[in-house]
């Protein structure tokens, strides 16, 4: 009984990690064709890719950081008070 419970728990953990990984992976290349990178609109933990010395999506440390970007539908970035241009280093 203990062995089957441990195996079930391990399987649930693996499935959970896989689904979380897909959620923070960001938009696919196909989805990006109808989207644009919008800097300064991502909330903490909701950025779409690397910036500020971290490796990838979901690692923004603060809300609305000008160096972090999020993919948004084309034509909506400036309405959200974001920028289509990355800040100068």
mmCIF file of C-alpha atoms in Angstrom:
data_model
loop_
_atom_site.group_PDB
_atom_site.id
_atom_site.type_symbol
_atom_site.label_atom_id
_atom_site.label_comp_id
_atom_site.label_asym_id
_atom_site.label_seq_id
_atom_site.Cartn_x
_atom_site.Cartn_y
_atom_site.Cartn_z
ATOM 1 C CA UNK A 1 0.000 0.000 0.000
ATOM 2 C CA UNK A 2 2.764 2.452 0.910
ATOM 3 C CA UNK A 3 4.616 1.738 -2.335
ATOM 4 C CA UNK A 4 1.576 2.439 -4.515
ATOM 5 C CA UNK A 5 0.869 5.647 -2.582
ATOM 6 C CA UNK A 6 4.461 6.801 -3.080
ATOM 7 C CA UNK A 7 4.352 5.976 -6.799
ATOM 8 C CA UNK A 8 1.033 7.794 -7.211
ATOM 9 C CA UNK A 9 2.409 10.849 -5.413
ATOM 10 C CA UNK A 10 5.559 10.864 -7.548
ATOM 11 C CA UNK A 11 3.523 10.582 -10.741
ATOM 12 C CA UNK A 12 1.256 13.445 -9.664
ATOM 13 C CA UNK A 13 4.311 15.604 -8.927
ATOM 14 C CA UNK A 14 5.819 14.918 -12.364
ATOM 15 C CA UNK A 15 2.551 15.733 -14.128
ATOM 16 C CA UNK A 16 2.160 18.912 -12.064
ATOM 17 C CA UNK A 17 5.679 20.084 -12.888
ATOM 18 C CA UNK A 18 5.141 19.465 -16.596
ATOM 19 C CA UNK A 19 1.958 21.508 -16.673
ATOM 20 C CA UNK A 20 3.555 24.386 -14.747
ATOM 21 C CA UNK A 21 6.518 24.332 -17.144
ATOM 22 C CA UNK A 22 4.183 24.693 -20.102
ATOM 23 C CA UNK A 23 2.324 27.560 -18.426
ATOM 24 C CA UNK A 24 5.458 29.666 -17.945
ATOM 25 C CA UNK A 25 7.115 28.791 -21.230
ATOM 26 C CA UNK A 26 5.580 31.819 -22.937
ATOM 27 C CA UNK A 27 3.953 32.071 -26.337
ATOM 28 C CA UNK A 28 4.976 29.796 -29.216
ATOM 29 C CA UNK A 29 6.671 31.108 -32.355
ATOM 30 C CA UNK A 30 3.345 30.780 -34.208
ATOM 31 C CA UNK A 31 1.501 32.812 -31.551
ATOM 32 C CA UNK A 32 4.210 35.496 -31.620
ATOM 33 C CA UNK A 33 3.374 36.275 -35.274
ATOM 34 C CA UNK A 34 0.213 38.081 -34.106
ATOM 35 C CA UNK A 35 1.860 39.562 -31.019
ATOM 36 C CA UNK A 36 4.522 42.093 -30.075
ATOM 37 C CA UNK A 37 7.037 42.391 -27.250
ATOM 38 C CA UNK A 38 5.801 45.029 -24.832
ATOM 39 C CA UNK A 39 8.323 46.314 -22.284
ATOM 40 C CA UNK A 40 7.279 47.604 -18.882
ATOM 41 C CA UNK A 41 3.861 45.934 -18.561
ATOM 42 C CA UNK A 42 4.683 42.538 -17.025
ATOM 43 C CA UNK A 43 3.792 41.920 -13.408
ATOM 44 C CA UNK A 44 6.265 40.126 -11.135
ATOM 45 C CA UNK A 45 6.594 36.505 -12.223
ATOM 46 C CA UNK A 46 4.633 37.062 -15.445
ATOM 47 C CA UNK A 47 7.318 38.125 -17.937
ATOM 48 C CA UNK A 48 7.732 36.114 -21.139
ATOM 49 C CA UNK A 49 11.495 35.746 -21.428
ATOM 50 C CA UNK A 50 14.977 36.490 -20.114
ATOM 51 C CA UNK A 51 16.057 39.915 -18.821
ATOM 52 C CA UNK A 52 17.702 41.460 -15.772
ATOM 53 C CA UNK A 53 20.166 38.594 -15.343
ATOM 54 C CA UNK A 54 17.631 35.758 -15.060
ATOM 55 C CA UNK A 55 17.279 32.874 -17.473
ATOM 56 C CA UNK A 56 13.710 32.914 -18.744
ATOM 57 C CA UNK A 57 9.960 33.402 -18.372
ATOM 58 C CA UNK A 58 8.214 33.857 -15.058
ATOM 59 C CA UNK A 59 11.217 35.255 -13.188
ATOM 60 C CA UNK A 60 10.552 39.014 -13.141
ATOM 61 C CA UNK A 61 11.139 40.297 -9.614
ATOM 62 C CA UNK A 62 8.902 43.381 -9.662
ATOM 63 C CA UNK A 63 5.816 44.738 -11.389
ATOM 64 C CA UNK A 64 6.173 46.903 -14.501
ATOM 65 C CA UNK A 65 9.965 46.691 -14.723
ATOM 66 C CA UNK A 66 10.996 48.573 -17.891
ATOM 67 C CA UNK A 67 13.510 45.815 -18.774
ATOM 68 C CA UNK A 68 10.982 42.970 -18.649
ATOM 69 C CA UNK A 69 8.660 42.225 -21.552
ATOM 70 C CA UNK A 70 5.412 40.406 -22.107
ATOM 71 C CA UNK A 71 3.896 39.321 -25.422
ATOM 72 C CA UNK A 72 0.666 41.195 -26.138
ATOM 73 C CA UNK A 73 -1.607 41.394 -29.184
ATOM 74 C CA UNK A 74 -0.258 43.709 -31.868
ATOM 75 C CA UNK A 75 -1.484 47.251 -31.431
ATOM 76 C CA UNK A 76 -2.172 47.006 -27.689
ATOM 77 C CA UNK A 77 1.217 47.728 -26.084
ATOM 78 C CA UNK A 78 1.086 51.495 -26.179
ATOM 79 C CA UNK A 79 -2.537 51.446 -24.967
ATOM 80 C CA UNK A 80 -1.191 49.596 -21.904
ATOM 81 C CA UNK A 81 1.425 52.358 -21.400
ATOM 82 C CA UNK A 82 4.232 50.008 -22.405
ATOM 83 C CA UNK A 83 7.064 50.427 -24.881
ATOM 84 C CA UNK A 84 7.866 48.486 -28.045
ATOM 85 C CA UNK A 85 11.545 49.382 -27.611
ATOM 86 C CA UNK A 86 13.846 47.756 -25.078
ATOM 87 C CA UNK A 87 15.380 50.270 -22.652
ATOM 88 C CA UNK A 88 18.951 51.309 -23.330
ATOM 89 C CA UNK A 89 21.437 49.478 -21.088
#
